[in-house]
């Protein structure tokens, strides 16, 4: 869960309440991880995404897995503005190995906002 989430079951974001599975803000009655205004999505698309293969976000094109807004050529679970991330990066993170957050760089494991070079 993220900041300000209440009663979330799985991978919710800020201000989402009573979501069943990976819903976003203002999304209601989603069947399979789709987002607002998504058309022709196969799996876990976001707002305005078209022809996504897997877990893309807003404005993402040719993403392989779990990309977010403006991310291109991401391998796994990237977020806004992240490029060439290996695993579960967030906004503005680059070259993160595992579960980084906003503004974290070169973190090895489970860092938070503004943390740099943290081990655990």
Short mmCIF file of N, CA and C in Angstrom, two decimals:
data_model
loop_
_atom_site.label_atom_id
_atom_site.label_comp_id
_atom_site.label_asym_id
_atom_site.label_seq_id
_atom_site.Cartn_x
_atom_site.Cartn_y
_atom_site.Cartn_z
N UNK A 1 0.83 -1.22 0.00
CA UNK A 1 0.00 0.00 0.00
C UNK A 1 0.86 1.27 0.00
N UNK A 2 0.22 2.36 -0.36
CA UNK A 2 0.95 3.62 -0.40
C UNK A 2 0.37 4.62 0.60
N UNK A 3 0.85 5.87 0.53
CA UNK A 3 0.41 6.92 1.44
C UNK A 3 -1.08 7.21 1.29
N UNK A 4 -1.77 7.28 2.37
CA UNK A 4 -3.16 7.68 2.37
C UNK A 4 -4.10 6.63 1.84
N UNK A 5 -3.65 5.42 1.69
CA UNK A 5 -4.55 4.37 1.24
C UNK A 5 -5.24 3.72 2.43
N UNK A 6 -6.52 3.44 2.24
CA UNK A 6 -7.26 2.79 3.32
C UNK A 6 -8.04 1.62 2.76
N UNK A 7 -8.04 0.52 3.47
CA UNK A 7 -8.79 -0.65 3.07
C UNK A 7 -8.40 -1.15 1.69
N UNK A 8 -7.08 -1.17 1.41
CA UNK A 8 -6.63 -1.64 0.10
C UNK A 8 -6.21 -3.08 0.24
N UNK A 9 -6.51 -3.88 -0.78
CA UNK A 9 -6.15 -5.29 -0.70
C UNK A 9 -4.83 -5.57 -1.40
N UNK A 10 -4.61 -4.89 -2.53
CA UNK A 10 -3.41 -5.21 -3.29
C UNK A 10 -2.91 -4.06 -4.15
N UNK A 11 -1.73 -3.60 -3.90
CA UNK A 11 -1.01 -2.64 -4.74
C UNK A 11 -1.85 -1.41 -5.11
N UNK A 12 -2.39 -0.75 -4.13
CA UNK A 12 -3.15 0.46 -4.40
C UNK A 12 -2.27 1.69 -4.38
N UNK A 13 -2.82 2.79 -4.85
CA UNK A 13 -2.06 4.03 -4.84
C UNK A 13 -2.73 5.06 -3.93
N UNK A 14 -2.23 6.30 -3.96
CA UNK A 14 -2.73 7.36 -3.10
C UNK A 14 -4.20 7.67 -3.38
N UNK A 15 -4.99 7.80 -2.32
CA UNK A 15 -6.39 8.20 -2.37
C UNK A 15 -7.32 7.11 -2.90
N UNK A 16 -6.81 5.94 -3.10
CA UNK A 16 -7.70 4.88 -3.56
C UNK A 16 -8.32 4.19 -2.35
N UNK A 17 -9.63 3.98 -2.42
CA UNK A 17 -10.29 3.32 -1.30
C UNK A 17 -11.18 2.21 -1.81
N UNK A 18 -11.20 1.09 -1.09
CA UNK A 18 -12.04 -0.04 -1.42
C UNK A 18 -11.78 -0.54 -2.84
N UNK A 19 -10.51 -0.71 -3.18
CA UNK A 19 -10.14 -1.24 -4.49
C UNK A 19 -9.92 -2.73 -4.36
N UNK A 20 -10.25 -3.49 -5.41
CA UNK A 20 -10.10 -4.93 -5.32
C UNK A 20 -8.71 -5.37 -5.76
N UNK A 21 -8.23 -4.80 -6.86
CA UNK A 21 -6.91 -5.22 -7.33
C UNK A 21 -6.24 -4.17 -8.21
N UNK A 22 -5.20 -3.58 -7.71
CA UNK A 22 -4.36 -2.64 -8.45
C UNK A 22 -5.14 -1.55 -9.17
N UNK A 23 -6.10 -0.97 -8.50
CA UNK A 23 -6.82 0.14 -9.09
C UNK A 23 -6.10 1.45 -8.80
N UNK A 24 -6.47 2.48 -9.55
CA UNK A 24 -5.86 3.78 -9.31
C UNK A 24 -6.91 4.78 -8.84
N UNK A 25 -6.48 6.03 -8.69
CA UNK A 25 -7.37 7.08 -8.19
C UNK A 25 -8.55 7.28 -9.14
N UNK A 26 -9.74 7.26 -8.58
CA UNK A 26 -10.94 7.55 -9.35
C UNK A 26 -11.40 6.39 -10.21
N UNK A 27 -10.76 5.26 -10.11
CA UNK A 27 -11.22 4.11 -10.88
C UNK A 27 -12.25 3.33 -10.07
N UNK A 28 -13.32 2.93 -10.73
CA UNK A 28 -14.34 2.16 -10.03
C UNK A 28 -14.79 1.00 -10.89
N UNK A 29 -15.04 -0.14 -10.25
CA UNK A 29 -15.56 -1.31 -10.92
C UNK A 29 -14.64 -1.76 -12.07
N UNK A 30 -13.36 -1.96 -11.76
CA UNK A 30 -12.41 -2.44 -12.76
C UNK A 30 -12.34 -3.96 -12.67
N UNK A 31 -12.32 -4.64 -13.81
CA UNK A 31 -12.30 -6.09 -13.78
C UNK A 31 -10.88 -6.63 -13.78
N UNK A 32 -10.05 -6.06 -14.62
CA UNK A 32 -8.69 -6.58 -14.69
C UNK A 32 -7.67 -5.48 -14.89
N UNK A 33 -7.30 -4.86 -13.83
CA UNK A 33 -6.20 -3.90 -13.76
C UNK A 33 -6.18 -2.91 -14.91
N UNK A 34 -7.32 -2.49 -15.39
CA UNK A 34 -7.34 -1.45 -16.40
C UNK A 34 -7.46 -0.08 -15.73
N UNK A 35 -7.18 0.96 -16.49
CA UNK A 35 -7.27 2.29 -15.92
C UNK A 35 -8.27 3.15 -16.68
N UNK A 36 -8.35 4.42 -16.29
CA UNK A 36 -9.30 5.35 -16.88
C UNK A 36 -8.98 5.60 -18.35
N UNK A 37 -9.98 5.47 -19.21
CA UNK A 37 -9.80 5.81 -20.61
C UNK A 37 -8.92 4.85 -21.38
N UNK A 38 -8.72 3.67 -20.87
CA UNK A 38 -7.89 2.71 -21.58
C UNK A 38 -8.75 1.94 -22.58
N UNK A 39 -8.21 1.73 -23.75
CA UNK A 39 -8.94 1.00 -24.78
C UNK A 39 -8.03 -0.06 -25.37
N UNK A 40 -8.59 -1.22 -25.64
CA UNK A 40 -7.84 -2.31 -26.24
C UNK A 40 -6.61 -2.70 -25.42
N UNK A 41 -6.78 -2.78 -24.10
CA UNK A 41 -5.66 -3.16 -23.24
C UNK A 41 -5.74 -4.65 -22.97
N UNK A 42 -4.59 -5.30 -22.98
CA UNK A 42 -4.60 -6.73 -22.72
C UNK A 42 -4.38 -7.02 -21.25
N UNK A 43 -3.50 -6.27 -20.62
CA UNK A 43 -3.18 -6.55 -19.23
C UNK A 43 -2.62 -5.34 -18.49
N UNK A 44 -3.30 -4.90 -17.45
CA UNK A 44 -2.80 -3.87 -16.54
C UNK A 44 -2.37 -2.60 -17.24
N UNK A 45 -3.23 -2.02 -18.05
CA UNK A 45 -2.90 -0.75 -18.68
C UNK A 45 -3.36 0.42 -17.82
N UNK A 46 -2.91 1.61 -18.19
CA UNK A 46 -3.30 2.79 -17.45
C UNK A 46 -4.05 3.78 -18.35
N UNK A 47 -4.16 5.02 -17.90
CA UNK A 47 -4.92 6.05 -18.61
C UNK A 47 -4.32 6.35 -19.98
N UNK A 48 -5.15 6.28 -21.01
CA UNK A 48 -4.72 6.68 -22.34
C UNK A 48 -3.74 5.72 -22.99
N UNK A 49 -3.55 4.55 -22.43
CA UNK A 49 -2.64 3.59 -23.04
C UNK A 49 -3.39 2.73 -24.05
N UNK A 50 -2.77 2.49 -25.18
CA UNK A 50 -3.40 1.66 -26.19
C UNK A 50 -2.40 0.62 -26.67
N UNK A 51 -2.91 -0.59 -26.91
CA UNK A 51 -2.08 -1.68 -27.40
C UNK A 51 -0.88 -1.95 -26.50
N UNK A 52 -1.14 -2.08 -25.20
CA UNK A 52 -0.07 -2.37 -24.25
C UNK A 52 -0.04 -3.87 -24.02
N UNK A 53 1.15 -4.41 -23.81
CA UNK A 53 1.25 -5.85 -23.61
C UNK A 53 1.11 -6.23 -22.15
N UNK A 54 1.74 -5.46 -21.26
CA UNK A 54 1.70 -5.84 -19.86
C UNK A 54 1.96 -4.68 -18.91
N UNK A 55 0.98 -4.33 -18.12
CA UNK A 55 1.12 -3.38 -17.02
C UNK A 55 1.75 -2.06 -17.43
N UNK A 56 1.25 -1.44 -18.48
CA UNK A 56 1.78 -0.14 -18.87
C UNK A 56 1.01 0.99 -18.19
N UNK A 57 1.56 2.18 -18.25
CA UNK A 57 0.88 3.32 -17.65
C UNK A 57 0.59 4.39 -18.71
N UNK A 58 0.31 5.61 -18.24
CA UNK A 58 -0.06 6.71 -19.13
C UNK A 58 1.06 7.05 -20.09
N UNK A 59 0.74 7.07 -21.38
CA UNK A 59 1.70 7.51 -22.38
C UNK A 59 2.86 6.56 -22.58
N UNK A 60 2.77 5.36 -22.09
CA UNK A 60 3.86 4.41 -22.28
C UNK A 60 3.65 3.65 -23.59
N UNK A 61 4.72 3.43 -24.29
CA UNK A 61 4.64 2.70 -25.54
C UNK A 61 5.74 1.65 -25.57
N UNK A 62 5.39 0.47 -26.08
CA UNK A 62 6.35 -0.60 -26.21
C UNK A 62 7.01 -0.96 -24.88
N UNK A 63 6.20 -1.10 -23.84
CA UNK A 63 6.73 -1.47 -22.54
C UNK A 63 6.62 -2.98 -22.39
N UNK A 64 7.59 -3.57 -21.71
CA UNK A 64 7.55 -5.02 -21.55
C UNK A 64 6.82 -5.43 -20.29
N UNK A 65 7.04 -4.69 -19.20
CA UNK A 65 6.44 -5.12 -17.93
C UNK A 65 6.30 -3.99 -16.92
N UNK A 66 5.07 -3.72 -16.51
CA UNK A 66 4.77 -2.82 -15.41
C UNK A 66 5.44 -1.46 -15.51
N UNK A 67 5.28 -0.78 -16.64
CA UNK A 67 5.84 0.56 -16.76
C UNK A 67 4.86 1.61 -16.30
N UNK A 68 5.35 2.81 -16.08
CA UNK A 68 4.46 3.89 -15.66
C UNK A 68 4.48 5.04 -16.68
N UNK A 69 4.08 6.23 -16.25
CA UNK A 69 3.96 7.38 -17.12
C UNK A 69 5.31 7.76 -17.75
N UNK A 70 5.33 7.86 -19.06
CA UNK A 70 6.51 8.35 -19.76
C UNK A 70 7.69 7.41 -19.71
N UNK A 71 7.50 6.20 -19.29
CA UNK A 71 8.62 5.26 -19.26
C UNK A 71 8.70 4.52 -20.59
N UNK A 72 9.91 4.34 -21.07
CA UNK A 72 10.10 3.61 -22.32
C UNK A 72 11.22 2.60 -22.13
N UNK A 73 11.03 1.42 -22.73
CA UNK A 73 12.04 0.38 -22.67
C UNK A 73 12.39 0.00 -21.23
N UNK A 74 11.37 -0.21 -20.42
CA UNK A 74 11.59 -0.61 -19.03
C UNK A 74 11.50 -2.13 -18.94
N UNK A 75 12.28 -2.72 -18.06
CA UNK A 75 12.26 -4.18 -17.95
C UNK A 75 11.24 -4.67 -16.93
N UNK A 76 11.14 -3.96 -15.81
CA UNK A 76 10.26 -4.46 -14.76
C UNK A 76 9.80 -3.39 -13.77
N UNK A 77 8.52 -3.18 -13.68
CA UNK A 77 7.90 -2.36 -12.65
C UNK A 77 8.52 -0.97 -12.50
N UNK A 78 8.58 -0.22 -13.60
CA UNK A 78 9.11 1.13 -13.50
C UNK A 78 8.01 2.13 -13.22
N UNK A 79 8.40 3.34 -12.81
CA UNK A 79 7.40 4.37 -12.55
C UNK A 79 7.64 5.58 -13.44
N UNK A 80 7.09 6.73 -13.03
CA UNK A 80 7.15 7.95 -13.83
C UNK A 80 8.59 8.39 -14.06
N UNK A 81 8.94 8.60 -15.32
CA UNK A 81 10.24 9.15 -15.66
C UNK A 81 11.41 8.23 -15.39
N UNK A 82 11.16 6.98 -15.11
CA UNK A 82 12.26 6.05 -14.88
C UNK A 82 12.67 5.40 -16.19
N UNK A 83 13.95 5.25 -16.38
CA UNK A 83 14.45 4.61 -17.59
C UNK A 83 15.50 3.57 -17.22
N UNK A 84 15.45 2.44 -17.91
CA UNK A 84 16.41 1.37 -17.69
C UNK A 84 16.46 0.92 -16.23
N UNK A 85 15.30 0.67 -15.66
CA UNK A 85 15.23 0.20 -14.28
C UNK A 85 15.13 -1.32 -14.29
N UNK A 86 15.71 -1.96 -13.29
CA UNK A 86 15.69 -3.42 -13.26
C UNK A 86 14.49 -3.96 -12.49
N UNK A 87 14.14 -3.31 -11.39
CA UNK A 87 13.06 -3.86 -10.57
C UNK A 87 12.39 -2.85 -9.65
N UNK A 88 11.09 -2.67 -9.81
CA UNK A 88 10.26 -1.90 -8.89
C UNK A 88 10.79 -0.52 -8.57
N UNK A 89 11.04 0.30 -9.61
CA UNK A 89 11.50 1.65 -9.35
C UNK A 89 10.34 2.61 -9.24
N UNK A 90 10.61 3.78 -8.70
CA UNK A 90 9.55 4.77 -8.57
C UNK A 90 9.91 6.03 -9.36
N UNK A 91 9.23 7.14 -9.02
CA UNK A 91 9.41 8.40 -9.75
C UNK A 91 10.84 8.90 -9.66
N UNK A 92 11.43 9.17 -10.82
CA UNK A 92 12.74 9.79 -10.86
C UNK A 92 13.88 8.89 -10.40
N UNK A 93 13.62 7.62 -10.22
CA UNK A 93 14.71 6.72 -9.82
C UNK A 93 15.39 6.15 -11.05
N UNK A 94 16.69 6.04 -10.98
CA UNK A 94 17.44 5.48 -12.09
C UNK A 94 18.44 4.46 -11.56
N UNK A 95 18.58 3.36 -12.31
CA UNK A 95 19.52 2.32 -11.94
C UNK A 95 19.28 1.77 -10.53
N UNK A 96 18.03 1.48 -10.22
CA UNK A 96 17.72 0.92 -8.91
C UNK A 96 17.63 -0.59 -9.03
N UNK A 97 18.04 -1.29 -8.00
CA UNK A 97 18.02 -2.75 -8.06
C UNK A 97 16.73 -3.33 -7.51
N UNK A 98 16.22 -2.76 -6.42
CA UNK A 98 15.05 -3.37 -5.80
C UNK A 98 14.24 -2.40 -4.93
N UNK A 99 12.97 -2.25 -5.27
CA UNK A 99 12.01 -1.54 -4.44
C UNK A 99 12.46 -0.15 -3.99
N UNK A 100 12.78 0.72 -4.96
CA UNK A 100 13.17 2.07 -4.61
C UNK A 100 11.97 2.99 -4.58
N UNK A 101 12.14 4.15 -3.98
CA UNK A 101 11.04 5.11 -3.94
C UNK A 101 11.44 6.40 -4.66
N UNK A 102 10.65 7.47 -4.42
CA UNK A 102 10.87 8.74 -5.10
C UNK A 102 12.24 9.34 -4.77
N UNK A 103 12.98 9.69 -5.79
CA UNK A 103 14.24 10.39 -5.61
C UNK A 103 15.36 9.53 -5.06
N UNK A 104 15.17 8.23 -5.00
CA UNK A 104 16.24 7.37 -4.52
C UNK A 104 17.10 6.91 -5.69
N UNK A 105 18.39 6.87 -5.47
CA UNK A 105 19.29 6.43 -6.53
C UNK A 105 20.27 5.41 -5.97
N UNK A 106 20.53 4.38 -6.75
CA UNK A 106 21.49 3.35 -6.38
C UNK A 106 21.18 2.73 -5.03
N UNK A 107 19.93 2.38 -4.81
CA UNK A 107 19.55 1.73 -3.56
C UNK A 107 19.53 0.23 -3.77
N UNK A 108 19.91 -0.53 -2.75
CA UNK A 108 19.94 -1.97 -2.90
C UNK A 108 18.63 -2.62 -2.48
N UNK A 109 18.01 -2.10 -1.43
CA UNK A 109 16.81 -2.76 -0.94
C UNK A 109 15.90 -1.87 -0.11
N UNK A 110 14.65 -1.71 -0.57
CA UNK A 110 13.60 -1.07 0.20
C UNK A 110 13.96 0.31 0.74
N UNK A 111 14.32 1.23 -0.16
CA UNK A 111 14.60 2.59 0.27
C UNK A 111 13.35 3.44 0.24
N UNK A 112 13.40 4.58 0.88
CA UNK A 112 12.25 5.46 0.87
C UNK A 112 12.61 6.79 0.20
N UNK A 113 11.70 7.79 0.36
CA UNK A 113 11.88 9.09 -0.29
C UNK A 113 13.15 9.78 0.20
N UNK A 114 13.95 10.22 -0.77
CA UNK A 114 15.12 11.01 -0.43
C UNK A 114 16.28 10.21 0.15
N UNK A 115 16.17 8.90 0.17
CA UNK A 115 17.28 8.09 0.67
C UNK A 115 18.22 7.73 -0.46
N UNK A 116 19.51 7.79 -0.21
CA UNK A 116 20.48 7.45 -1.23
C UNK A 116 21.51 6.49 -0.66
N UNK A 117 21.87 5.50 -1.46
CA UNK A 117 22.88 4.53 -1.08
C UNK A 117 22.54 3.84 0.24
N UNK A 118 21.29 3.44 0.37
CA UNK A 118 20.89 2.72 1.57
C UNK A 118 20.97 1.23 1.33
N UNK A 119 21.32 0.48 2.36
CA UNK A 119 21.48 -0.97 2.18
C UNK A 119 20.17 -1.70 2.43
N UNK A 120 19.50 -1.32 3.45
CA UNK A 120 18.31 -2.10 3.81
C UNK A 120 17.31 -1.23 4.55
#
